[in-house]
Amino acid sequence: MAPWLASGLVYASALALTAGGITLLYITTRTFNFAHASMATWGFYVAYTGTVLYGGSPYRYFPLSFLFGSLLGVVCYVGLNRPLLRRRAAEITLMMSTLGYDLVLLSGIQIYCDYLTHTFRLFPRRVTMSSYDAEIFGMSASPLILPLTAILILTVFHLFLAKTKFGISMRATIENPLLAGVSGMNSDKVYLAAWVVGGGMASLGGAFMSMAMTGTPVMGMMTLPFMFAGAILGGLYSLYGGILGGFLVGLAEYGAVYYLAMLGGPWVLGYRMAIPLLIMAIVLLVFPSGLAGLPWGSLPRKLAGAMRGVKS
Amino acid sequence: MIITLLVLAVLAYIFFTGGVPLLLTILLDFAIFSIVTLSLNLEVGHTGISQFGRVIAVIAGAFAVGAVPGRLLAWFMGLPHGAEYADDAVNYTVVPKLTELLASSVVLSVAFLLFSLILAAVCGALVGWLTSRPAIRLKEAYLGISLLAFGDLMMWVGHNWEPLVGGTTAVFIPDPFRVVWAYRFPAAVGTALVLVFLTYVLVRRLTKSPFGRALNMIRDSDVAAAVCGKDMVKLRTYSLMIGSALAAVGGAFYVIYAGTCTAVGFTRLTWTFWPWAYMMLGGIGSDVGILLGVLVLVVARTLILINRTTLFGFLMAWGIDPMWLEYALLGLVIIVVVLFMPHGLVPAKVEPVLPVERVRQVAERRPSEQPDSA
């Protein structure tokens, strides 16, 4: 396995989860969730606290991270998002409300870090979670386990959307809230479910992310643009597109930086964040509906047509 | 009105307990953030652009002042002025010499200050033009996120590209206020307040002019504006350029006052989200409200900061720094404003095109048609 691929895979699955969460919340509640940043960081700190204080592998505490994220999501929905949705607030207002929530959560994270430092004599402001990682086949387990976990979660979620009654009503509400409401589906429950899953995915993604990079109180805040880049690459209208977009952005960042640094020297490393943003800019300017908006079915035919000079 | 009086009372209280330096600190914060927030309001409140990258223009102004005027002076004096100017070992020795030069002449200091501010405004307008390229294509949320990401990118470029503003280390800036020695602080605050006044007048005049009304029209309905023959692309570009130039002046003044410019200091939290919170509290689209909103929050933050040991001492027992409550305060302000007072402290009023008195005069001139139209 190439050296960048190991942490790249972990990072990419983290971005896939968070970008998927952002997309899910956007297609259900029209909310660009800024609070994803601090929700992710909280997920990391839940896993960190469990690992450091109660021992064992960090993976044991990942479900707890997911639950905590769900809790944060429910609080955000009930306290903030639902009143605004009922008022038919504008997209910008919804965005700003989650920004306020994010700042409150960030303040909580910082206070919690101070508390950990003072009470347990820990150093929670620079954490290398990968040092707690288990080993499989003589190498660290995270590049293997985490992408598999991400795929597992997404499969479960897909089955839930495709096979269960509530999942189908959820899809219906996403497609057309008005029609779904007329057919007797409770959009309130659907939105709540979206926040439960979206918040959980954010926190779990944050816990994943800490396995690939140094965990700090502003980890989520720093990576928020990349989560958005993944969601935008996915097109923002398809959940699977968002997940795939996040994954591609993560892999592209690690891979491109690795090879560019080999070519151009280590100074490239400082500008790594330009890569996801470049992807985002290209997507927005060239195919604004993202991956999901591309005509995958007819693409080969169209490309062939374009080569022959036929306009389709 | 009540809030204004309340804030003034608090200011008087601060003046009597904390003395002049504290008051000046508050006024300086107020001035710098007022400029930035007024410019934000021009773009968000009056034009309806979702500007989540205010930090871009602020960085443009700050980096321009950090990189260019000092180098020019060094060039005139024959001191190192190339890429090595920003190297901290060189910078540390060069800039005090430049400051001494500035301290020797009032004219030179004033010229330096004016040149820096104008340079910042030009750079800001340039960056504003650049950001207007996507702004005319993208929908509001997409645009907001692109601008936000671009702001982060600019900060990291400044952080990594050392010749610009020293990279991870700070670059010092020759001090044009050294001429007045002991009165440096009051002079800086006075200049800042003059800048706020000029910005306020400019924004007021602009938004009342036909240009400003066209901006409001775009915000309310771009289709209607297009029907009336208003070129949306052009107007949005102008609005972004003017707003960014003003914000750049704010950023430039901040680094001139501080005397140093560090790239990592220009986070989106401080220079995008705080101005947004100020603007939302004051009332989006209301220029008087902006000033009040900035004042209220700056005073509140300063009070938290200076009273943190007495008010929040119980937190210190747990090892918690009450400084973090600042974030919570800001977040709660945004949440409360969004939920309970969406129009802010001073809601933006729909103002008639002409003053009522003037409308009456016009009506009196044509008595035969509609005498009571006023």
XYZ file of C-alpha atoms in Angstrom:
686
model
C 0.000 0.000 0.000
C 1.408 3.374 -0.956
C 2.313 5.414 2.126
C -0.260 8.108 1.444
C -3.019 5.628 0.775
C -3.284 4.399 4.370
C -4.103 7.723 6.009
C -5.712 8.871 2.766
C -8.295 6.112 2.968
C -9.117 6.918 6.595
C -9.393 10.611 5.841
C -11.480 9.935 2.740
C -13.952 7.785 4.637
C -14.215 10.499 7.271
C -14.986 13.067 4.584
C -17.439 10.671 2.954
C -19.414 10.414 6.192
C -19.381 14.133 6.937
C -20.134 15.183 3.363
C -22.923 12.607 3.293
C -24.336 14.122 6.481
C -24.205 17.622 5.029
C -25.962 16.445 1.877
C -28.616 14.577 3.846
C -29.403 17.644 5.930
C -29.461 19.855 2.862
C -31.844 17.731 0.841
C -34.238 17.287 3.753
C -34.200 20.620 5.580
C -32.528 22.990 3.075
C -29.923 23.700 5.766
C -26.216 24.017 5.064
C -25.050 22.803 8.401
C -22.088 24.797 9.674
C -22.409 22.988 12.990
C -20.997 19.915 11.243
C -17.575 21.307 12.139
C -17.978 21.204 15.883
C -20.170 18.103 15.802
C -17.256 16.291 14.161
C -14.847 17.621 16.772
C -17.176 16.519 19.558
C -17.273 13.042 18.055
C -13.500 12.928 18.194
C -13.432 14.105 21.804
C -15.984 11.501 22.860
C -13.793 8.755 21.394
C -10.681 10.350 22.899
C -12.180 10.629 26.369
C -13.298 7.010 26.302
C -9.935 5.754 25.074
C -7.854 7.747 27.518
C -9.986 7.454 30.628
C -11.466 3.972 30.278
C -8.876 2.267 28.124
C -9.279 -0.130 25.256
C -9.281 0.428 21.560
C -10.749 3.692 20.244
C -13.085 1.720 18.000
C -15.038 0.656 21.057
C -16.170 4.227 21.595
C -17.152 5.024 18.027
C -20.811 4.006 18.544
C -20.843 6.386 21.487
C -19.538 9.137 19.209
C -22.354 8.435 16.781
C -24.949 8.611 19.551
C -23.529 11.841 20.909
C -23.614 13.368 17.452
C -27.238 12.282 17.085
C -28.006 13.952 20.378
C -26.374 17.200 19.203
C -28.339 16.933 15.969
C -31.645 16.446 17.787
C -30.952 19.445 20.017
C -30.203 21.526 16.945
C -33.356 20.386 15.184
C -35.774 20.778 18.073
C -34.341 24.016 19.420
C -33.337 25.804 16.280
C -34.130 24.219 12.975
C -37.780 23.281 13.505
C -38.985 26.747 14.568
C -37.175 28.268 11.610
C -38.506 25.698 9.143
C -42.035 26.323 10.395
C -41.454 30.007 9.756
C -40.243 29.180 6.216
C -36.975 30.976 6.893
C -34.627 31.720 4.022
C -31.676 29.453 3.299
C -29.239 32.065 4.572
C -31.098 32.350 7.871
C -30.995 28.586 8.343
C -27.277 28.648 7.597
C -26.627 31.432 10.085
C -28.592 29.668 12.813
C -26.362 26.602 12.519
C -23.342 28.891 12.624
C -24.535 30.197 15.989
C -25.001 26.633 17.202
C -21.519 25.772 15.946
C -19.956 28.588 17.962
C -21.766 27.445 21.104
C -20.504 23.898 20.521
C -16.981 25.197 19.880
C -17.083 27.057 23.161
C -18.183 23.803 24.809
C -15.265 21.939 23.234
C -12.731 24.475 24.455
C -14.188 24.444 27.961
C -14.186 20.647 27.955
C -10.522 20.640 26.898
C -9.629 22.954 29.754
C -11.543 20.681 32.092
C -9.696 17.580 30.840
C -6.351 19.327 31.161
C -7.044 20.515 34.666
C -8.760 17.498 36.156
C -7.023 14.570 34.496
C -3.684 16.169 33.567
C -4.165 15.261 29.907
C -3.065 17.128 26.798
C -6.291 17.214 24.786
C -5.288 20.038 22.477
C -2.877 18.030 20.347
C -3.895 14.409 20.127
C -2.527 11.677 17.906
C -5.311 9.153 18.037
C -3.561 6.781 15.630
C -1.122 5.889 18.408
C -4.006 4.058 20.114
C -4.736 2.141 16.929
C -4.894 -1.671 16.927
C -2.892 -3.813 14.518
C -4.098 -6.255 11.904
C -1.725 -8.311 9.714
C 1.223 -6.343 11.010
C -0.074 -2.937 10.030
C -2.353 -0.397 11.638
C -5.980 -1.372 11.462
C -7.635 1.929 10.696
C -7.102 1.997 6.893
C -8.839 -1.346 6.723
C -11.536 -1.097 9.373
C -12.701 2.459 8.901
C -13.515 2.397 5.167
C -15.278 -0.932 5.735
C -17.239 0.577 8.618
C -18.173 3.546 6.473
C -19.354 1.250 3.695
C -21.292 -0.862 6.197
C -23.054 2.174 7.655
C -23.908 3.494 4.245
C -25.229 0.091 3.143
C -27.443 -0.098 6.210
C -28.667 3.401 5.530
C -29.298 2.545 1.905
C -31.301 -0.534 2.857
C -33.224 1.581 5.349
C -34.081 4.100 2.643
C -34.921 1.487 0.042
C -36.709 -1.244 1.976
C -38.416 0.111 5.096
C -41.649 2.008 5.098
C -40.214 4.947 7.003
C -37.257 5.071 4.627
C -39.581 5.262 1.664
C -41.606 8.034 3.258
C -38.329 9.803 3.945
C -37.391 9.632 0.289
C -40.842 10.831 -0.649
C -40.499 13.840 1.652
C -37.119 14.621 0.133
C -38.545 14.423 -3.385
C -41.623 16.513 -2.756
C -42.449 17.642 0.788
C -45.847 19.005 -0.149
C -47.058 15.876 -1.883
C -45.654 13.680 0.860
C -47.509 15.759 3.434
C -50.755 15.401 1.504
C -50.247 11.638 1.451
C -50.150 11.674 5.230
C -46.408 11.461 5.864
C -45.142 13.287 8.886
C -42.380 15.545 7.595
C -41.467 16.511 11.137
C -40.443 12.932 11.925
C -38.504 12.704 8.690
C -36.542 15.850 9.476
C -35.861 14.617 12.987
C -34.570 11.331 11.568
C -32.386 13.251 9.131
C -30.816 15.212 11.987
C -30.308 12.035 14.027
C -28.506 10.312 11.170
C -26.759 13.443 9.866
C -25.492 14.464 13.298
C -24.362 10.915 14.015
C -22.523 10.730 10.708
C -20.833 14.055 11.451
C -19.547 12.910 14.824
C -18.503 9.503 13.590
C -16.721 11.191 10.699
C -14.892 13.400 13.195
C -13.824 10.334 15.172
C -12.584 8.750 11.908
C -10.761 11.915 10.970
C -8.790 11.986 14.196
C -7.252 8.639 13.187
C -5.704 10.302 10.127
C -4.624 13.673 11.475
C -3.766 15.479 14.694
C -6.870 16.063 16.749
C -7.298 19.648 17.943
C -10.288 21.638 19.195
C -10.488 23.352 15.807
C -10.052 20.190 13.738
C -13.625 20.288 12.500
C -13.500 23.993 11.833
C -10.385 23.610 9.717
C -11.801 20.774 7.630
C -15.280 22.232 7.185
C -14.518 23.651 3.705
C -13.428 20.171 2.582
C -16.640 18.623 3.855
C -18.531 21.218 1.859
C -16.282 20.580 -1.135
C -17.193 16.905 -0.978
C -20.886 17.682 -0.718
C -20.695 20.093 -3.641
C -18.742 17.618 -5.762
C -21.557 15.200 -5.053
C -24.052 17.705 -6.338
C -25.947 18.332 -3.069
C -29.099 16.698 -4.375
C -28.140 13.067 -4.010
C -27.081 11.424 -0.777
C -24.928 8.858 -2.561
C -23.352 11.609 -4.632
C -22.366 13.428 -1.437
C -20.789 10.313 0.031
C -18.860 9.564 -3.139
C -17.853 13.222 -3.456
C -16.447 13.327 0.062
C -14.520 10.131 -0.541
C -13.035 11.397 -3.802
C -12.091 14.774 -2.337
C -10.298 13.098 0.558
C -8.385 10.686 -1.650
C -7.548 13.396 -4.167
C -6.165 15.648 -1.452
C -3.842 13.039 0.025
C -2.809 11.507 -3.290
C -2.233 14.754 -5.147
C -0.261 16.300 -2.306
C 1.913 13.209 -2.008
C 2.818 13.082 -5.676
C 3.141 16.848 -6.071
C 5.482 16.964 -3.086
C 7.578 14.225 -4.684
C 7.771 16.274 -7.842
C 8.043 19.812 -6.509
C 9.451 19.470 -3.004
C 8.011 19.698 0.499
C 6.812 23.281 0.151
C 3.738 21.884 -1.620
C 2.522 20.411 1.678
C 1.578 23.863 2.964
C -0.847 24.419 0.122
C -2.622 21.091 0.367
C -5.958 22.709 1.054
C -5.878 24.294 -2.377
C -6.618 20.899 -3.955
C -10.115 20.296 -2.559
C -10.958 23.924 -3.200
C -9.744 23.671 -6.763
C -11.966 20.625 -7.210
C -14.860 22.587 -5.741
C -14.243 25.578 -7.999
C -14.045 23.398 -11.107
C -17.216 21.551 -10.167
C -19.125 24.759 -9.492
C -18.029 26.415 -12.688
C -18.066 23.458 -15.085
C -20.758 21.065 -13.904
C -22.628 22.783 -11.073
C -24.963 19.859 -10.468
C -21.999 17.722 -9.405
C -21.282 14.046 -9.889
C -24.880 13.063 -9.407
C -25.955 15.476 -12.119
C -23.743 13.940 -14.786
C -25.648 11.805 -17.294
C -23.871 8.613 -16.286
C -26.090 6.355 -18.372
C -25.681 8.194 -21.630
C -22.191 9.540 -20.975
C -20.227 7.024 -23.123
C -22.570 7.593 -26.029
C -22.346 11.367 -25.676
C -18.574 11.283 -25.416
C -18.359 9.102 -28.474
C -20.699 11.485 -30.223
C -18.605 14.455 -29.226
C -15.510 12.736 -30.605
C -17.195 12.188 -33.906
C -18.298 15.805 -33.817
C -21.991 15.126 -33.395
C -23.905 17.431 -31.125
C -26.130 15.518 -28.765
C -33.073 54.164 21.976
C -33.107 52.537 25.414
C -30.306 50.264 24.328
C -28.238 53.200 23.122
C -28.629 54.897 26.489
C -27.816 51.656 28.255
C -24.661 51.196 26.220
C -23.626 54.786 26.845
C -24.196 54.256 30.569
C -22.028 51.138 30.467
C -19.367 53.076 28.573
C -19.447 55.797 31.238
C -19.142 53.115 33.912
C -16.153 51.621 32.109
C -14.643 55.063 31.807
C -14.864 55.666 35.546
C -13.739 52.235 36.652
C -11.278 51.229 33.961
C -10.071 54.647 32.915
C -9.133 56.058 29.562
C -7.007 53.213 28.115
C -9.849 50.728 28.391
C -12.280 53.144 26.779
C -9.840 53.745 23.948
C -9.422 49.993 23.432
C -13.165 49.607 23.133
C -13.413 52.537 20.744
C -10.636 51.139 18.571
C -12.258 47.695 18.376
C -15.546 49.407 17.667
C -14.022 51.494 14.890
C -12.235 48.679 13.078
C -15.134 46.262 13.248
C -17.599 49.008 12.321
C -15.756 49.608 9.077
C -15.669 45.901 8.280
C -19.295 45.338 9.275
C -20.568 48.385 7.386
C -18.876 47.051 4.283
C -20.412 43.636 4.925
C -23.802 45.275 5.276
C -23.379 47.017 1.952
C -22.981 43.622 0.288
C -25.355 41.510 2.362
C -27.961 43.955 3.566
C -28.190 46.199 0.555
C -27.236 43.948 -2.357
C -28.246 40.530 -1.093
C -24.950 38.742 -1.770
C -24.244 35.968 0.726
C -20.795 37.197 1.647
C -19.247 34.494 3.835
C -15.765 35.553 2.833
C -15.397 38.962 4.407
C -11.971 37.835 5.562
C -10.782 37.779 1.927
C -10.904 41.542 1.566
C -9.607 42.126 5.079
C -6.637 39.885 4.299
C -6.057 41.693 1.011
C -5.773 45.004 2.847
C -3.703 43.653 5.712
C -1.252 41.728 3.541
C -0.874 44.618 1.126
C 0.081 46.932 3.976
C 2.286 44.276 5.537
C 4.158 43.654 2.318
C 4.364 46.815 0.228
C 4.738 50.211 2.025
C 7.502 49.027 4.347
C 9.397 47.608 1.377
C 9.086 50.864 -0.518
C 10.495 52.806 2.431
C 13.296 50.288 2.793
C 14.038 50.654 -0.887
C 14.309 54.433 -0.555
C 16.664 54.035 2.389
C 18.752 51.399 0.673
C 17.873 48.724 3.224
C 17.020 45.126 2.252
C 13.681 45.195 0.520
C 13.416 41.980 -1.514
C 12.131 38.605 -0.376
C 14.439 38.865 2.642
C 12.461 41.851 3.963
C 9.846 39.497 5.385
C 12.435 37.225 7.005
C 12.013 37.726 10.732
C 15.714 38.258 11.514
C 16.013 40.980 8.857
C 12.582 42.449 9.441
C 13.296 42.822 13.126
C 16.219 45.153 12.434
C 14.917 46.982 9.363
C 11.498 48.104 10.548
C 12.658 50.057 13.655
C 14.900 52.102 11.348
C 11.937 52.809 9.087
C 9.835 53.781 12.088
C 12.559 56.202 13.169
C 12.496 57.731 9.719
C 8.735 58.134 9.926
C 8.979 59.584 13.432
C 11.225 62.349 12.136
C 8.628 63.889 9.868
C 4.897 64.500 10.218
C 4.394 64.863 6.486
C 6.110 61.576 5.779
C 4.033 59.778 8.425
C 0.767 61.121 7.096
C 1.806 60.297 3.559
C 2.744 56.775 4.634
C -0.604 56.279 6.358
C -2.594 57.623 3.428
C -0.585 55.616 0.911
C -1.098 52.429 2.941
C -4.834 52.942 3.208
C -5.246 53.795 -0.462
C -3.115 50.826 -1.460
C -5.273 48.606 0.746
C -8.439 49.979 -0.820
C -7.114 49.321 -4.320
C -6.082 45.771 -3.425
C -9.451 45.232 -1.752
C -11.304 46.427 -4.827
C -9.194 44.116 -6.965
C -9.986 41.124 -4.775
C -13.616 42.215 -4.742
C -13.618 42.141 -8.517
C -12.084 38.666 -8.447
C -14.700 37.344 -6.023
C -17.441 38.914 -8.091
C -16.633 36.527 -10.959
C -18.241 33.520 -9.235
C -20.726 35.787 -7.431
C -22.638 36.515 -10.592
C -23.093 32.841 -11.424
C -23.724 31.022 -8.175
C -26.781 30.734 -5.991
C -26.613 32.154 -2.498
C -25.554 29.149 -0.417
C -23.072 27.877 -3.004
C -21.552 31.314 -3.266
C -21.279 31.623 0.505
C -19.378 28.363 0.763
C -17.053 29.174 -2.139
C -16.173 32.522 -0.599
C -15.638 30.931 2.793
C -13.256 28.382 1.318
C -11.424 31.031 -0.676
C -10.880 33.071 2.500
C -9.290 30.075 4.192
C -7.094 29.540 1.184
C -5.831 33.129 1.322
C -4.957 32.733 4.971
C -2.976 29.565 4.272
C -1.165 31.158 1.368
C -0.057 33.973 3.666
C 0.916 31.405 6.268
C 3.081 29.372 3.900
C 4.484 31.877 1.438
C 7.119 33.575 3.533
C 8.161 36.494 1.295
C 4.651 37.931 1.530
C 4.096 38.619 5.220
C 6.625 36.413 6.931
C 4.708 33.135 6.843
C 4.560 31.615 10.307
C 6.332 34.602 11.851
C 4.946 38.092 12.045
C 6.070 40.891 9.796
C 6.405 44.291 11.460
C 4.991 47.447 9.974
C 6.582 50.903 10.264
C 4.544 52.922 12.709
C 3.149 56.198 11.295
C 1.771 57.188 14.711
C 5.215 57.327 16.291
C 5.451 61.018 15.359
C 3.096 61.938 18.166
C 4.975 59.747 20.669
C 3.023 59.830 23.922
C -0.284 60.414 22.138
C 0.122 57.434 19.828
C -2.905 55.547 21.141
C -5.369 58.483 21.176
C -4.152 59.537 17.739
C -4.726 56.045 16.346
C -8.182 55.876 17.880
C -9.037 59.329 16.564
C -7.943 58.380 13.065
C -9.953 55.183 13.283
C -13.068 57.085 14.351
C -12.604 59.515 11.462
C -12.366 56.523 9.120
C -15.582 55.089 10.557
C -17.306 58.410 10.081
C -16.144 58.628 6.466
C -17.194 55.033 5.802
C -20.590 55.645 7.346
C -21.185 58.795 5.320
C -20.013 57.078 2.161
C -22.266 54.073 2.699
C -25.242 56.282 3.549
C -24.748 58.463 0.491
C -24.279 55.426 -1.704
C -27.341 53.570 -0.527
C -29.525 56.655 -0.910
C -28.287 57.358 -4.398
C -29.877 55.862 -7.515
C -27.051 53.324 -7.456
C -27.979 52.214 -3.931
C -31.651 51.964 -4.787
C -30.759 49.795 -7.743
C -28.782 47.564 -5.358
C -31.807 47.268 -3.078
C -33.909 46.418 -6.100
C -31.578 43.565 -7.033
C -31.772 42.289 -3.491
C -35.559 42.342 -3.461
C -36.151 40.969 -6.920
C -33.506 40.520 -9.550
C -36.098 39.836 -12.220
C -37.867 43.131 -11.554
C -34.511 44.898 -11.628
C -33.680 43.314 -14.961
C -37.051 44.382 -16.335
C -36.269 47.964 -15.322
C -33.028 47.773 -17.256
C -30.667 47.380 -14.307
C -27.600 45.342 -15.178
C -27.398 42.910 -12.295
C -23.903 41.669 -13.100
C -22.453 45.158 -13.185
C -24.214 46.345 -10.024
C -23.221 43.270 -8.035
C -19.628 43.668 -9.205
C -19.554 47.321 -8.133
C -21.113 46.494 -4.783
C -18.526 43.778 -4.133
C -15.682 46.040 -5.206
C -16.758 48.949 -3.010
C -17.515 46.706 -0.051
C -14.219 44.868 -0.355
C -12.266 48.110 -0.656
C -13.844 49.378 2.569
C -13.183 46.107 4.399
C -9.586 46.168 3.166
C -9.163 49.635 4.674
C -10.455 48.209 7.956
C -7.955 45.356 7.827
C -5.134 47.681 6.839
C -5.827 50.037 9.705
C -5.909 47.102 12.083
C -2.396 45.952 11.129
C -1.036 49.517 11.079
C -2.324 50.058 14.580
C -1.124 46.667 15.802
C 2.283 47.211 14.198
C 2.505 43.574 13.118
C 0.779 41.367 10.603
C 0.533 37.608 11.120
C -1.264 35.457 8.582
C -2.874 33.103 11.095
C -4.517 36.035 12.842
C -6.918 36.410 9.945
C -9.298 33.560 10.636
C -12.785 33.365 9.278
C -14.042 33.296 12.852
C -12.771 36.778 13.661
C -13.154 38.506 10.326
C -16.204 36.836 8.801
C -18.337 35.355 11.529
C -17.944 38.113 14.101
C -18.938 40.825 11.600
C -21.901 38.645 10.641
C -22.949 38.418 14.286
C -22.569 42.187 14.695
C -24.592 42.786 11.577
C -27.355 40.404 12.551
C -27.634 41.923 16.006
C -27.731 45.438 14.632
C -30.189 44.601 11.893
C -29.329 43.488 8.374
C -29.615 46.411 5.983
C -29.715 49.086 8.674
C -26.549 51.166 8.835
C -27.296 52.863 12.150
C -28.141 49.473 13.567
C -24.740 48.156 12.518
C -22.928 50.784 14.560
C -25.115 50.009 17.557
C -24.704 46.255 17.120
C -20.923 46.500 16.954
C -20.841 48.767 19.990
C -23.065 46.488 22.077
C -21.093 43.340 21.311
C -17.665 44.942 21.603
C -18.603 46.319 25.023
C -20.033 42.960 26.072
C -16.901 41.104 24.966
C -14.613 43.559 26.701
C -16.655 43.297 29.900
C -16.356 39.506 29.812
C -12.649 39.819 29.225
C -11.885 42.236 32.052
C -14.277 40.748 34.594
C -13.470 37.158 33.875
C -11.719 36.550 37.158
C -14.397 38.140 39.318
C -17.531 37.103 37.449
C -16.494 33.660 36.314
C -14.047 32.763 39.043
C -15.996 29.600 39.765
C -14.970 28.333 36.332
C -11.315 28.995 37.064
C -11.564 26.520 39.938
C -12.081 23.838 37.295
C -9.179 25.139 35.257
C -11.505 26.577 32.652
C -10.551 29.800 30.959
C -13.647 32.070 30.809
C -12.250 33.449 27.566
C -14.094 30.647 25.767
C -17.397 32.108 26.911
C -16.813 34.717 24.235
C -17.579 32.108 21.564
C -20.689 31.027 23.426
C -21.807 34.641 23.722
C -21.388 35.170 20.011
C -23.185 31.937 19.151
C -26.044 32.683 21.527
C -26.395 36.193 20.118
C -26.748 34.743 16.624
C -29.263 32.129 17.787
C -31.357 34.607 19.778
C -31.380 37.103 16.935
C -32.369 34.472 14.385
C -35.117 33.021 16.555
C -36.634 35.984 18.330
C -35.683 39.238 16.640
C -34.886 38.533 12.992
C -34.767 42.228 12.181
C -32.167 43.109 14.794
C -31.968 45.978 17.254
C -32.701 48.690 14.715
C -34.804 47.181 11.918
C -34.058 48.538 8.478
C -36.741 50.995 7.463
C -38.138 51.417 4.005
C -37.110 54.953 3.280
C -38.819 57.130 0.717
C -36.709 58.093 -2.243
C -36.936 61.774 -1.347
C -37.594 63.344 2.054
C -41.323 63.907 2.694
C -40.771 67.673 2.734
C -39.254 67.592 -0.705
C -42.082 65.451 -2.062
C -44.562 68.052 -0.792
C -42.642 70.842 -2.502
C -42.687 68.962 -5.766
C -46.406 68.381 -5.384
C -47.067 72.053 -4.683
C -45.367 73.024 -7.866
C -48.095 71.251 -9.815
C -51.280 72.173 -7.911
C -53.662 71.492 -10.780
C -53.080 67.732 -10.894
C -52.973 66.225 -7.408
C -52.809 68.753 -4.609
C -52.821 66.186 -1.781
C -50.361 63.755 -3.169
C -47.859 64.479 -0.428
